[in-house]
mmCIF file of C-alpha atoms in Angstrom:
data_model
loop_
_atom_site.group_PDB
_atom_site.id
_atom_site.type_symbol
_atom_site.label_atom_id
_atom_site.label_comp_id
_atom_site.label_asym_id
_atom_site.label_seq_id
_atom_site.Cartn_x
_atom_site.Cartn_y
_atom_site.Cartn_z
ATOM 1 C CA UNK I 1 27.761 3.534 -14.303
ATOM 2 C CA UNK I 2 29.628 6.550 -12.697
ATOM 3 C CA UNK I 3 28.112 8.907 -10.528
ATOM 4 C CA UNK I 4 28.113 12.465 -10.698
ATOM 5 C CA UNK I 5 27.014 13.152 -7.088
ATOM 6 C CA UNK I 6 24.415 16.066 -6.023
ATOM 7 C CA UNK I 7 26.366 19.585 -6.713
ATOM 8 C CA UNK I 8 29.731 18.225 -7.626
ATOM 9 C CA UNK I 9 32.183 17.626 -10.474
ATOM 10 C CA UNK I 10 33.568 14.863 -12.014
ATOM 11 C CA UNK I 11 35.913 14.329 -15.165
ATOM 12 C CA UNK I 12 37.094 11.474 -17.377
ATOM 13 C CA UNK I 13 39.562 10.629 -19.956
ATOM 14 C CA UNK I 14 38.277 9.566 -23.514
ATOM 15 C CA UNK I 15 40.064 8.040 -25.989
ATOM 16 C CA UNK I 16 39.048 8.700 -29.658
ATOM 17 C CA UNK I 17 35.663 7.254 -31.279
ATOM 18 C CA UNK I 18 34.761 6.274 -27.166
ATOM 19 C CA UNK I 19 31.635 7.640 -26.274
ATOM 20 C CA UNK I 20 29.658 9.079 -23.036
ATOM 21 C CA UNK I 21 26.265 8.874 -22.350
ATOM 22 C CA UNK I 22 25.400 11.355 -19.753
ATOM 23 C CA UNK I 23 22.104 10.326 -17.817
ATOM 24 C CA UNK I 24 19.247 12.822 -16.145
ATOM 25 C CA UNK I 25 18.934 9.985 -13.802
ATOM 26 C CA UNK I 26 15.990 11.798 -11.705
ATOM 27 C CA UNK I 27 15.030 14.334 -14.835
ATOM 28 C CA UNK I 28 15.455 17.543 -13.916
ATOM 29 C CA UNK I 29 19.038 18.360 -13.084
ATOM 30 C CA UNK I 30 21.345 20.326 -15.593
ATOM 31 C CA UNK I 31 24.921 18.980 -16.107
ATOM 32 C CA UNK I 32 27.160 21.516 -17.344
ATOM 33 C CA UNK I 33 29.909 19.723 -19.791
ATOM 34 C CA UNK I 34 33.442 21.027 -20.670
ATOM 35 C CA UNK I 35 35.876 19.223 -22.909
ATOM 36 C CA UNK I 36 39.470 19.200 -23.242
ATOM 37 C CA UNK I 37 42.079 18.022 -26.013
ATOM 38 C CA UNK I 38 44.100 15.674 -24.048
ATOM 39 C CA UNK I 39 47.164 16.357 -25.892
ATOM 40 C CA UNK I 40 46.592 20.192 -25.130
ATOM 41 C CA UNK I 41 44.396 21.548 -22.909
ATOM 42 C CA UNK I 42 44.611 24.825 -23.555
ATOM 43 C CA UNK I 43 42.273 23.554 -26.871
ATOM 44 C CA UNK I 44 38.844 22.993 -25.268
ATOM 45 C CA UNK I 45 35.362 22.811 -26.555
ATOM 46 C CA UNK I 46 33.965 26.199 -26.922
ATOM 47 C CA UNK I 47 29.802 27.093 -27.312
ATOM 48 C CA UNK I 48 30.960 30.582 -29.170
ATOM 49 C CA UNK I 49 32.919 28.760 -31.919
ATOM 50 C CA UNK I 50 30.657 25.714 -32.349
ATOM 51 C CA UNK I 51 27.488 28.300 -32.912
ATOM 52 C CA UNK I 52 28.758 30.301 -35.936
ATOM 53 C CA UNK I 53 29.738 26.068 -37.636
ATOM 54 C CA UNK I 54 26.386 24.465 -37.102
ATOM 55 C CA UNK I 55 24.166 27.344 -37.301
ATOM 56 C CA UNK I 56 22.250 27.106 -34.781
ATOM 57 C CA UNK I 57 22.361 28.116 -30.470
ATOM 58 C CA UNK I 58 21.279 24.269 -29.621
ATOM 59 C CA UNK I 59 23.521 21.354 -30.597
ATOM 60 C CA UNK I 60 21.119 18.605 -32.579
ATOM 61 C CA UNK I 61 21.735 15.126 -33.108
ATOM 62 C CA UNK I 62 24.939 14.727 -35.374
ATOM 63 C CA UNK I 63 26.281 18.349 -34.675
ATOM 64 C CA UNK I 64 29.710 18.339 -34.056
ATOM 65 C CA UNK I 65 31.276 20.772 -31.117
ATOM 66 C CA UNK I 66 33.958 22.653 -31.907
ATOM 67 C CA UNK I 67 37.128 23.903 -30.306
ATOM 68 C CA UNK I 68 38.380 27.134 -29.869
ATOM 69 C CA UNK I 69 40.908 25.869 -32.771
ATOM 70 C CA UNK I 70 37.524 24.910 -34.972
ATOM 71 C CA UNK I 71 38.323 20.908 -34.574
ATOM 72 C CA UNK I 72 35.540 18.721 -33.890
ATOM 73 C CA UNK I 73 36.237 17.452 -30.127
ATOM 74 C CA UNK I 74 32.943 15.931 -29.470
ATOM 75 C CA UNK I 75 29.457 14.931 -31.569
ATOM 76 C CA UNK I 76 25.995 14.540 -30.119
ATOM 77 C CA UNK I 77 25.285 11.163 -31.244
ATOM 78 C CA UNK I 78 22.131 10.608 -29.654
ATOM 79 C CA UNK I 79 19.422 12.527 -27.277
ATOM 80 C CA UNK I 80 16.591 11.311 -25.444
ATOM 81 C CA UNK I 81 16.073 14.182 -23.481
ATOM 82 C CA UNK I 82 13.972 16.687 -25.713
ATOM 83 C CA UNK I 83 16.596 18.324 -27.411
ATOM 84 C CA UNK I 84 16.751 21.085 -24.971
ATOM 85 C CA UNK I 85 20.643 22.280 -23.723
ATOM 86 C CA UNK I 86 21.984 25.558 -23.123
ATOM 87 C CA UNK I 87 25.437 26.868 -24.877
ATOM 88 C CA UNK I 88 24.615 30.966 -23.866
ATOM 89 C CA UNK I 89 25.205 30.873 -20.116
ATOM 90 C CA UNK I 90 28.323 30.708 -18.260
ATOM 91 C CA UNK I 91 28.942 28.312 -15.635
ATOM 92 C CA UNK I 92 27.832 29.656 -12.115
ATOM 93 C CA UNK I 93 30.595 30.872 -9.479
ATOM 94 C CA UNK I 94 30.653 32.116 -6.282
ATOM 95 C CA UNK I 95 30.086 35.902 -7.775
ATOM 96 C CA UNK I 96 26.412 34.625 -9.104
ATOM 97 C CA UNK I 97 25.710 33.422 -5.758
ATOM 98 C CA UNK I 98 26.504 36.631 -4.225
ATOM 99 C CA UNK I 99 24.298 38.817 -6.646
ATOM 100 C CA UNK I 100 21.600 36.272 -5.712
ATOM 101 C CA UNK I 101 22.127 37.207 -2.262
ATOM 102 C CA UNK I 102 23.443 33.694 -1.314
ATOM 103 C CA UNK I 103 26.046 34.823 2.208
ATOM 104 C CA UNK I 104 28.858 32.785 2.554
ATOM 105 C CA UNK I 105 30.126 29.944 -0.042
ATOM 106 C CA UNK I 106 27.794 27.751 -2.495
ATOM 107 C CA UNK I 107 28.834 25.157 -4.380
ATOM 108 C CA UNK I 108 29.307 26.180 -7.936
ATOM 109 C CA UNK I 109 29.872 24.637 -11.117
ATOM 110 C CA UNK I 110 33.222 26.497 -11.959
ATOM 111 C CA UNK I 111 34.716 25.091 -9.047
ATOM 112 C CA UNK I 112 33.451 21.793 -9.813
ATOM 113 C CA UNK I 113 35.009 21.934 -12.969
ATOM 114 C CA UNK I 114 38.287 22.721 -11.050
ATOM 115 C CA UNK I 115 37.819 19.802 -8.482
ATOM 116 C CA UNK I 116 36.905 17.815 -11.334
ATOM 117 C CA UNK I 117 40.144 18.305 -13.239
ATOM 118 C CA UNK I 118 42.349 18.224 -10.040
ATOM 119 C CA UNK I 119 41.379 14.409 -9.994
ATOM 120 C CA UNK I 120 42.999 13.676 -12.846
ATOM 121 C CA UNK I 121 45.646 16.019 -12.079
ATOM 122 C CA UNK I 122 45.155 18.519 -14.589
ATOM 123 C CA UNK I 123 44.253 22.533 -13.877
ATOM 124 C CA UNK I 124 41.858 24.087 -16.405
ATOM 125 C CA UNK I 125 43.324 26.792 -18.461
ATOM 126 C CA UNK I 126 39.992 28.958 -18.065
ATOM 127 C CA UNK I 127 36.735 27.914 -17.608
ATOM 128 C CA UNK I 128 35.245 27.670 -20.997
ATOM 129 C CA UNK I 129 31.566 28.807 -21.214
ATOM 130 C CA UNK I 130 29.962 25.082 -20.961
ATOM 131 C CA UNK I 131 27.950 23.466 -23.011
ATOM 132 C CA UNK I 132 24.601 23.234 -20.035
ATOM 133 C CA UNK I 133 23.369 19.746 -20.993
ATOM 134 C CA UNK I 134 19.358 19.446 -20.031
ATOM 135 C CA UNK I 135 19.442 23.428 -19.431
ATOM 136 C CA UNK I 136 16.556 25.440 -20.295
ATOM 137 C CA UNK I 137 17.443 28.798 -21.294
ATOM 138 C CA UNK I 138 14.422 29.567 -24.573
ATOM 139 C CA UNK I 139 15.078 32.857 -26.643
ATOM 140 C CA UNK I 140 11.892 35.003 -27.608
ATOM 141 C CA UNK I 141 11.535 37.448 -29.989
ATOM 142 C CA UNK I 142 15.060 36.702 -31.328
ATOM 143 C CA UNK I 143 16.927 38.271 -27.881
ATOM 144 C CA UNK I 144 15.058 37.921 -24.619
ATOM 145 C CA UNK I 145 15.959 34.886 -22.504
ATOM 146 C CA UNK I 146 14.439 33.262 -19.950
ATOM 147 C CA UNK I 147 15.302 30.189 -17.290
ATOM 148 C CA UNK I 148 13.012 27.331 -16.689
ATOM 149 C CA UNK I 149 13.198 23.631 -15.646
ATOM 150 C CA UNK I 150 14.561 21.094 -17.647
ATOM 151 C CA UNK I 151 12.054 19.387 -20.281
ATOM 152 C CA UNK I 152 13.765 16.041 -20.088
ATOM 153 C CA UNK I 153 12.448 13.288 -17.767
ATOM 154 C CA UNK I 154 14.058 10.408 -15.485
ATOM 155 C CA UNK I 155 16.522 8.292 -16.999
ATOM 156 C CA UNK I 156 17.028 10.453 -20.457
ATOM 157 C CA UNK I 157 20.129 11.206 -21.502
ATOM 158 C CA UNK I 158 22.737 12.493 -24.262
ATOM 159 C CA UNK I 159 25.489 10.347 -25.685
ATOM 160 C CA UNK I 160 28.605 12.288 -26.725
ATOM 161 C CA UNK I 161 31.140 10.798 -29.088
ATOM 162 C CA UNK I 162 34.605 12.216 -28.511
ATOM 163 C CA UNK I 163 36.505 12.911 -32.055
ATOM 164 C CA UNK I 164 39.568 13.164 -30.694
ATOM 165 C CA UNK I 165 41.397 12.129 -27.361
ATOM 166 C CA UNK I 166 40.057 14.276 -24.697
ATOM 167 C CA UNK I 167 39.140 14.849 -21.294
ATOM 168 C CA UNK I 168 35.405 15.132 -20.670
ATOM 169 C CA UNK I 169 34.565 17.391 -17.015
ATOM 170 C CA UNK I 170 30.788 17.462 -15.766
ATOM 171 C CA UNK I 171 29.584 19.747 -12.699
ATOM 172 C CA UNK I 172 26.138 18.683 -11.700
ATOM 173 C CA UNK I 173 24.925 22.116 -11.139
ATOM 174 C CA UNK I 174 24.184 23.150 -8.089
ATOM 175 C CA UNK I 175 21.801 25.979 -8.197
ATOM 176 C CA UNK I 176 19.000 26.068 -6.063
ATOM 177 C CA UNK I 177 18.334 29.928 -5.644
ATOM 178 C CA UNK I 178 16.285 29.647 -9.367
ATOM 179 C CA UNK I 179 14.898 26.998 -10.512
ATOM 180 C CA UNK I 180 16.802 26.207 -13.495
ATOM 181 C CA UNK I 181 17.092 21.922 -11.735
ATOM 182 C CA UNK I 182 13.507 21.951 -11.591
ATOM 183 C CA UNK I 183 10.895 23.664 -10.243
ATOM 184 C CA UNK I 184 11.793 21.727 -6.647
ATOM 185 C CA UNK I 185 14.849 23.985 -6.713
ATOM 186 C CA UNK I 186 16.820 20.149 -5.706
ATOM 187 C CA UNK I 187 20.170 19.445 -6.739
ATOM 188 C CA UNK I 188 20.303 15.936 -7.721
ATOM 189 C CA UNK I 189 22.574 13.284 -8.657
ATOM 190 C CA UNK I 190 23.475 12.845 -12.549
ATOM 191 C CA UNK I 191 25.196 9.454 -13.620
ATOM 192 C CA UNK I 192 27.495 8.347 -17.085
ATOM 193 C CA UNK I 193 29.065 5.602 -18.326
ATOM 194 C CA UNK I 194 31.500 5.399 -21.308
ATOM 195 C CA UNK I 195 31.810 2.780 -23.955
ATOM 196 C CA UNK I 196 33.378 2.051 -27.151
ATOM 197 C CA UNK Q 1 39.126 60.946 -33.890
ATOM 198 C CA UNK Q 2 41.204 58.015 -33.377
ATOM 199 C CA UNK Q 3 41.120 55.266 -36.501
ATOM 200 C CA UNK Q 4 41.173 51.818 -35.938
ATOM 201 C CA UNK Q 5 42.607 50.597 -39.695
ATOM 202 C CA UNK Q 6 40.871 48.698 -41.931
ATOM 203 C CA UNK Q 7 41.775 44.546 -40.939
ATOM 204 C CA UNK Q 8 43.201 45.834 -38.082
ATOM 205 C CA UNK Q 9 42.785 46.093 -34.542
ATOM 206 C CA UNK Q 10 43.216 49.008 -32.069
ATOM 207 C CA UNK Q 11 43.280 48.804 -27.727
ATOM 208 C CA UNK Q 12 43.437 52.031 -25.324
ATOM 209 C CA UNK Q 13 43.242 52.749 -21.645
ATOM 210 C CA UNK Q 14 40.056 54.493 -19.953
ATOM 211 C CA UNK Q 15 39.535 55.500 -16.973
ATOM 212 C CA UNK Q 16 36.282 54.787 -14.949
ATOM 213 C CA UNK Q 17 33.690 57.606 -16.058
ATOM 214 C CA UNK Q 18 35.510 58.059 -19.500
ATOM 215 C CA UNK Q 19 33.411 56.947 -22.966
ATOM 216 C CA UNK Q 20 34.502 55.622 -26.294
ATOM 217 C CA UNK Q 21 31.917 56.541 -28.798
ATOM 218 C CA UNK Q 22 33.122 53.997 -31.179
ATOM 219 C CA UNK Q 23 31.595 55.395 -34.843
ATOM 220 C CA UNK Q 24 31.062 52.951 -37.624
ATOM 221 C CA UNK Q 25 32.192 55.374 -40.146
ATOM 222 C CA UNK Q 26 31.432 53.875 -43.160
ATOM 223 C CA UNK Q 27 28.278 52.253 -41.963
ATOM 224 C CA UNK Q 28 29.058 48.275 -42.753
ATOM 225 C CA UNK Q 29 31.797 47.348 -40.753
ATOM 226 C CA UNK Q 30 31.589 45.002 -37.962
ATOM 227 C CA UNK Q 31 34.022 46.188 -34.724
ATOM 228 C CA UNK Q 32 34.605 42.933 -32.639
ATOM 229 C CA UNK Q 33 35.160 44.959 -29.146
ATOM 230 C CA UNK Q 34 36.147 43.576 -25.605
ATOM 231 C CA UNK Q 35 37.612 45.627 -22.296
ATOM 232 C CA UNK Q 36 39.866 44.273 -19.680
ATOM 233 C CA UNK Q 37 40.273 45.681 -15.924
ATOM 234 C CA UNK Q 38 43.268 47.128 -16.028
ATOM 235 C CA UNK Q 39 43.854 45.712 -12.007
ATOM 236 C CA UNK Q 40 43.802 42.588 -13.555
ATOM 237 C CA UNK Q 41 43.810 41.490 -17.286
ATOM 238 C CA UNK Q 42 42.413 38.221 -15.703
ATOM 239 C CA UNK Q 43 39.167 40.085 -15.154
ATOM 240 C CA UNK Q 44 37.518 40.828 -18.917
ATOM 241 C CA UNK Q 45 34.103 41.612 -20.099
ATOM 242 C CA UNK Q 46 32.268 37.847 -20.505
ATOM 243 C CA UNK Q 47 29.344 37.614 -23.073
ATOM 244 C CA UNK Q 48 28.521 34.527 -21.104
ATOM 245 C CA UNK Q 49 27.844 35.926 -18.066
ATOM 246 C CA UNK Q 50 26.613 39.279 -19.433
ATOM 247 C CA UNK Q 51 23.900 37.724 -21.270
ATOM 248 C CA UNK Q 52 22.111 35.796 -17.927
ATOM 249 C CA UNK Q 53 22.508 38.843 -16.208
ATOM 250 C CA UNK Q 54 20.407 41.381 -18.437
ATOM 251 C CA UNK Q 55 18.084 38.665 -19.919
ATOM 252 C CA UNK Q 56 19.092 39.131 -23.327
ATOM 253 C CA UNK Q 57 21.511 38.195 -26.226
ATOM 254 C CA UNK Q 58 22.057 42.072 -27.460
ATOM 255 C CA UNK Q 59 22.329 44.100 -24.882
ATOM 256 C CA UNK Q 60 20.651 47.560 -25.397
ATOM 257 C CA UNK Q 61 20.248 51.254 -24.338
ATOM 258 C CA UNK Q 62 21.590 51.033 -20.368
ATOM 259 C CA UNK Q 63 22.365 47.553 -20.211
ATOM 260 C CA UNK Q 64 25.823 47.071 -18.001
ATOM 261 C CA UNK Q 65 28.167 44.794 -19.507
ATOM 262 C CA UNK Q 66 29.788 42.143 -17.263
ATOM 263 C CA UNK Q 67 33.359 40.951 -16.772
ATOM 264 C CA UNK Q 68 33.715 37.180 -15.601
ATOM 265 C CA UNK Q 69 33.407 38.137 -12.305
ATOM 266 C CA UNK Q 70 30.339 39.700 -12.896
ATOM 267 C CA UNK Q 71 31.294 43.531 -12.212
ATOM 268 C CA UNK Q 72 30.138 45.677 -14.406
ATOM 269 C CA UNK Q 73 33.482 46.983 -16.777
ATOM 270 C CA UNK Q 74 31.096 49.022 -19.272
ATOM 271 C CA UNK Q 75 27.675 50.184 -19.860
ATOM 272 C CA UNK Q 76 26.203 50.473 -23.057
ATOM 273 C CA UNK Q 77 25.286 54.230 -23.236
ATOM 274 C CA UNK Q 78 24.249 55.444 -26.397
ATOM 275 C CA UNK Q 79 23.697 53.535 -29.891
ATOM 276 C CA UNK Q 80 22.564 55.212 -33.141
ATOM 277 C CA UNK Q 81 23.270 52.046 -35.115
ATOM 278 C CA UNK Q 82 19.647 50.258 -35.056
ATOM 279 C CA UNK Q 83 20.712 48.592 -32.046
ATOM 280 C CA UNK Q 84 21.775 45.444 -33.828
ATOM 281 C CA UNK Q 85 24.901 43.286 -32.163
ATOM 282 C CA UNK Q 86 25.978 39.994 -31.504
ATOM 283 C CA UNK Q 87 27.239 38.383 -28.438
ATOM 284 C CA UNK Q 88 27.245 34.701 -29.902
ATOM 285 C CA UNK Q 89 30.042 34.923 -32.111
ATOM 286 C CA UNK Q 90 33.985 34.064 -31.353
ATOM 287 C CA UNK Q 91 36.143 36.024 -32.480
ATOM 288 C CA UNK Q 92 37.161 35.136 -36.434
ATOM 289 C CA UNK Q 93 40.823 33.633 -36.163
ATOM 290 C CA UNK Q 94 43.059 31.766 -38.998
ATOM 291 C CA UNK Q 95 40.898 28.247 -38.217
ATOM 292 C CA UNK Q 96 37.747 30.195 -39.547
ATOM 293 C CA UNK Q 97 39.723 31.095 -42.799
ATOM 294 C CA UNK Q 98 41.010 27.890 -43.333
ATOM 295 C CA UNK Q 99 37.302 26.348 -42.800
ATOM 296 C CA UNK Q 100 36.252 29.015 -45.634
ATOM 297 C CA UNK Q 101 38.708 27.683 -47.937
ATOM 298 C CA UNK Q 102 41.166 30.445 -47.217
ATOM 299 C CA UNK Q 103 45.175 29.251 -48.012
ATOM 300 C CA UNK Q 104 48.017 30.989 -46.266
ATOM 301 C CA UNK Q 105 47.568 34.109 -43.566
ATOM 302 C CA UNK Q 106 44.894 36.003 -43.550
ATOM 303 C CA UNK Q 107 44.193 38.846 -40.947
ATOM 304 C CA UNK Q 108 41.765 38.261 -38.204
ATOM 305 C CA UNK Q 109 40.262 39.442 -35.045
ATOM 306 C CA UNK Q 110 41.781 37.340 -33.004
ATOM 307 C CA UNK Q 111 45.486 38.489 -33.791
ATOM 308 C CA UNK Q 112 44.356 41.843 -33.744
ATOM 309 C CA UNK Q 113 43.478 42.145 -30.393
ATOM 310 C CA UNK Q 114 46.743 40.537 -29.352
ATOM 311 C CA UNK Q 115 48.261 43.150 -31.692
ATOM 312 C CA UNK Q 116 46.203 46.131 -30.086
ATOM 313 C CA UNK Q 117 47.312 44.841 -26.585
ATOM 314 C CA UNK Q 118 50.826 44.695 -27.515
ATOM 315 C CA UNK Q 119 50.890 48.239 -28.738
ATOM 316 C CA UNK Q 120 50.315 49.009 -24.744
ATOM 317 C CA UNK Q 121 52.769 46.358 -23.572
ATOM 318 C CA UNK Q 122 49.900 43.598 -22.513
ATOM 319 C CA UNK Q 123 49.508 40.199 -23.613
ATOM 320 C CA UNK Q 124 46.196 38.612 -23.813
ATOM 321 C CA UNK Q 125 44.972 36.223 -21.137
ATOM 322 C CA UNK Q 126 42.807 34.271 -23.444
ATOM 323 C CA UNK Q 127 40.321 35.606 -26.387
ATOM 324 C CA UNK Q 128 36.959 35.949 -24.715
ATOM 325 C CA UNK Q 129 34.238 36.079 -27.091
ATOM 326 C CA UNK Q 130 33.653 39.358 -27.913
ATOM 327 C CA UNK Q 131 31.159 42.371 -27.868
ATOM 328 C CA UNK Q 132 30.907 42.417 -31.992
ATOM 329 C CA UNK Q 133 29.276 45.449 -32.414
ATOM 330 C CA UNK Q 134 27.395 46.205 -35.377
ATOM 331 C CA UNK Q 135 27.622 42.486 -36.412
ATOM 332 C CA UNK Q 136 23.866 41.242 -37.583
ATOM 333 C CA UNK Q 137 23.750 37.356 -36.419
ATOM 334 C CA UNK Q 138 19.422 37.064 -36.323
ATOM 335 C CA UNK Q 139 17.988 34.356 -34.268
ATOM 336 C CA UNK Q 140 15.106 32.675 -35.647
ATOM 337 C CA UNK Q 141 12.628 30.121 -34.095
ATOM 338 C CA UNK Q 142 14.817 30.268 -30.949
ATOM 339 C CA UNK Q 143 17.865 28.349 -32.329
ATOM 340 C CA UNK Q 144 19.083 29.208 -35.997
ATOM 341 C CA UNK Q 145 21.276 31.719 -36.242
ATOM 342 C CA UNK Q 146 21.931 33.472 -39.872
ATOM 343 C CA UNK Q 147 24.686 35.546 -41.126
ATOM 344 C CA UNK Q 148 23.598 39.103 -42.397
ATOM 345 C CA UNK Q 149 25.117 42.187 -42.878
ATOM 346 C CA UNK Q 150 24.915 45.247 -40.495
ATOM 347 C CA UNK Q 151 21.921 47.371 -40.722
ATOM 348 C CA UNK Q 152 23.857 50.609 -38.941
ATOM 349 C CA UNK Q 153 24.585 53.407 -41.464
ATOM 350 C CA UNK Q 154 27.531 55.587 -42.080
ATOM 351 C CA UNK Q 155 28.292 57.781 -39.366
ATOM 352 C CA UNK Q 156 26.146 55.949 -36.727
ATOM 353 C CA UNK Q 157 27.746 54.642 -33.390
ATOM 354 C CA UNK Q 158 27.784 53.156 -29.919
ATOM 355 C CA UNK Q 159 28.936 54.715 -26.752
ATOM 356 C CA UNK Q 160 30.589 52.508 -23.939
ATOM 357 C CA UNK Q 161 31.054 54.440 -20.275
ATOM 358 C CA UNK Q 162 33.800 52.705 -18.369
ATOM 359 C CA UNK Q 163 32.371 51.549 -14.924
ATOM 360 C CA UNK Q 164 36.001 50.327 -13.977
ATOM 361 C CA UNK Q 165 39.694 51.745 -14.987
ATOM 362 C CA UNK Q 166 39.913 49.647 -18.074
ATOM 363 C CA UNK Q 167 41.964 48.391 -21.416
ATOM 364 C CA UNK Q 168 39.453 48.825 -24.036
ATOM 365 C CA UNK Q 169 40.299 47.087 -27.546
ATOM 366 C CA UNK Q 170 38.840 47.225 -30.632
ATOM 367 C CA UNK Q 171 39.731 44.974 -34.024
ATOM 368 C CA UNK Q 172 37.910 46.311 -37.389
ATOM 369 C CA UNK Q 173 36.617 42.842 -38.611
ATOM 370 C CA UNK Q 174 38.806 41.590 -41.534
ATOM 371 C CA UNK Q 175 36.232 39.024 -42.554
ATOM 372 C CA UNK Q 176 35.598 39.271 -47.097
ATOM 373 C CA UNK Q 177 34.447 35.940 -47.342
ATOM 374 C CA UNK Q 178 30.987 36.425 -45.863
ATOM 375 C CA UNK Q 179 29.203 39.008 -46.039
ATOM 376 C CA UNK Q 180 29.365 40.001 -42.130
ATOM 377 C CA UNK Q 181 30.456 43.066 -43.370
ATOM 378 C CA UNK Q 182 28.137 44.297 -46.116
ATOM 379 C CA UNK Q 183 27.085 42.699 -48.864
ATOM 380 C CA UNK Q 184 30.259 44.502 -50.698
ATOM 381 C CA UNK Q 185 32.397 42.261 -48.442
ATOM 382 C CA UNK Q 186 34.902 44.809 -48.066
ATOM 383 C CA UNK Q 187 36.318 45.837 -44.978
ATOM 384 C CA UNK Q 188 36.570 49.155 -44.207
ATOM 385 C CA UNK Q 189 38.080 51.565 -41.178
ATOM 386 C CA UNK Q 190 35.946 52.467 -38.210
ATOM 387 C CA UNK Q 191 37.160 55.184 -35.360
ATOM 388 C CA UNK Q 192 36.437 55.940 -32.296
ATOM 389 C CA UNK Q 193 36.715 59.217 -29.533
ATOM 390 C CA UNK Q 194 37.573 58.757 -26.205
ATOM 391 C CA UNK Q 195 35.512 61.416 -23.598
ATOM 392 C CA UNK Q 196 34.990 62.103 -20.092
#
């Protein structure tokens, strides 16, 4: 079991048909999740491509995500945690900080994809709009959207299947100026382990 | 009255305080738009973060449009066209063509905006997901997403005011194998006017 510590990134390599299960280990903390063709990582999985092939805003069970070349680099193999995710909202930076009125630096999840990359000594390309595992972002009326807490509870998670050799980022989002990790407004810890 | 050519794609400079009333002349044709600051092509409007910031998927009547460093680049001024857009879907490209069952080339918005940047010398930095305006993608139940054509008529159109000195490119959607744009599935021209 890896950690993803309290507002901070973390990446892995997987090789094809490996899988990640990606654990709300205290429930209410959104994990953004980026994905990268290992043997090109200028491919990477992409929310705007992966909507228009499965129909739908929220991955379900045996969706596959796309790339921004249309290839499947991951599936959602299984979900315990309600179903909810997010795929419409960009990663936070340091400029969504600001317009919240945060002075100063805050950890955000773009440069936790960054640090999480650096690791394995790679530099991301751009920062793909992530797919926000455990986010809760529900459309109304066909347009409006709103943020709330996570539905999904201690110890659910999401098991991803990677389709092709890849390199699998998480940021363990650190927003706590809305209460998109719970109504707490409490960064926590996330955790994953891979297996074949 | 500047065309942007049937299956092809069209990019021009404005300066903050300028407008492009971009006119869907023929009333069915989808115009997959996106602006870049001309300080830096780095900077470009973001769907992703636009859509957090305003609260909705399709932005409306006043609604500023964000770059990924959440400036506003434009502001959606005026719209005649039923107010229908969509902010979910990439840019088509040859992948989608191939998926369809299409063999050998076939034009798409994706090389067009590389094309329209070329004509003024730039290269793309990456193909954000675009600003398709016109395009009807209804959300239903909070989740599915549906294909449809536009409901805009001929002669209708959207006006974008330039918040920043900014490239501006548009790409007539070549898509004939859905009916994106009309239930004909032909693609037509559009045009646009540039205005202080």
């Amino acid at each position: 079991m890896i950690e993803i510590p309290a507002r901070r990134g973390k990446a892995i390599r997987l090789a094809a048909g490996q899988s990640v299960k990606v654990i709300n280990t205290f429930g209410q903390q959104v994990v953004d999740t980026w994905a990268f063709a290992a043997a090109d990582i200028r491919e990477f999985m992409s929310m705007e491509h992966t909507r228009i092939h499965i129909g739908r805003i929220i991955p379900r069970i045996g969706d596959p995500l796309l790339t921004n070349r249309r290839r499947p680099i991951l599936t959602l193999a299984e979900d315990t945690s309600g179903g909810i995710h997010d795929t419409l909202v960009a990663a936070c930076d340091r400029w969504r900080y600001e317009l919240l009125g945060c002075v100063g630096y805050h950890d955000n999840c773009t440069d936790n994809l960054a640090a999480g990359l650096a690791e394995l000594g790679l530099t991301p390309p751009e920062t793909p709009s992530p797919l926000n595992l455990f986010m809760n972002i529900p459309v109304t009326d066909g347009n409006a959207i709103g943020v709330l807490p996570p539905v999904s509870t201690p110890g659910s998670f999401v098991t991803l299947r990677a389709e092709m050799d890849c390199v699998v980022a998480f940021s363990a989002c650190p927003q706590d100026m809305v209460p998109i990790n719970g109504a707490a407004m409490t960064p926590t810890a996330a955790h994953f382990e891979v297996f074949d």
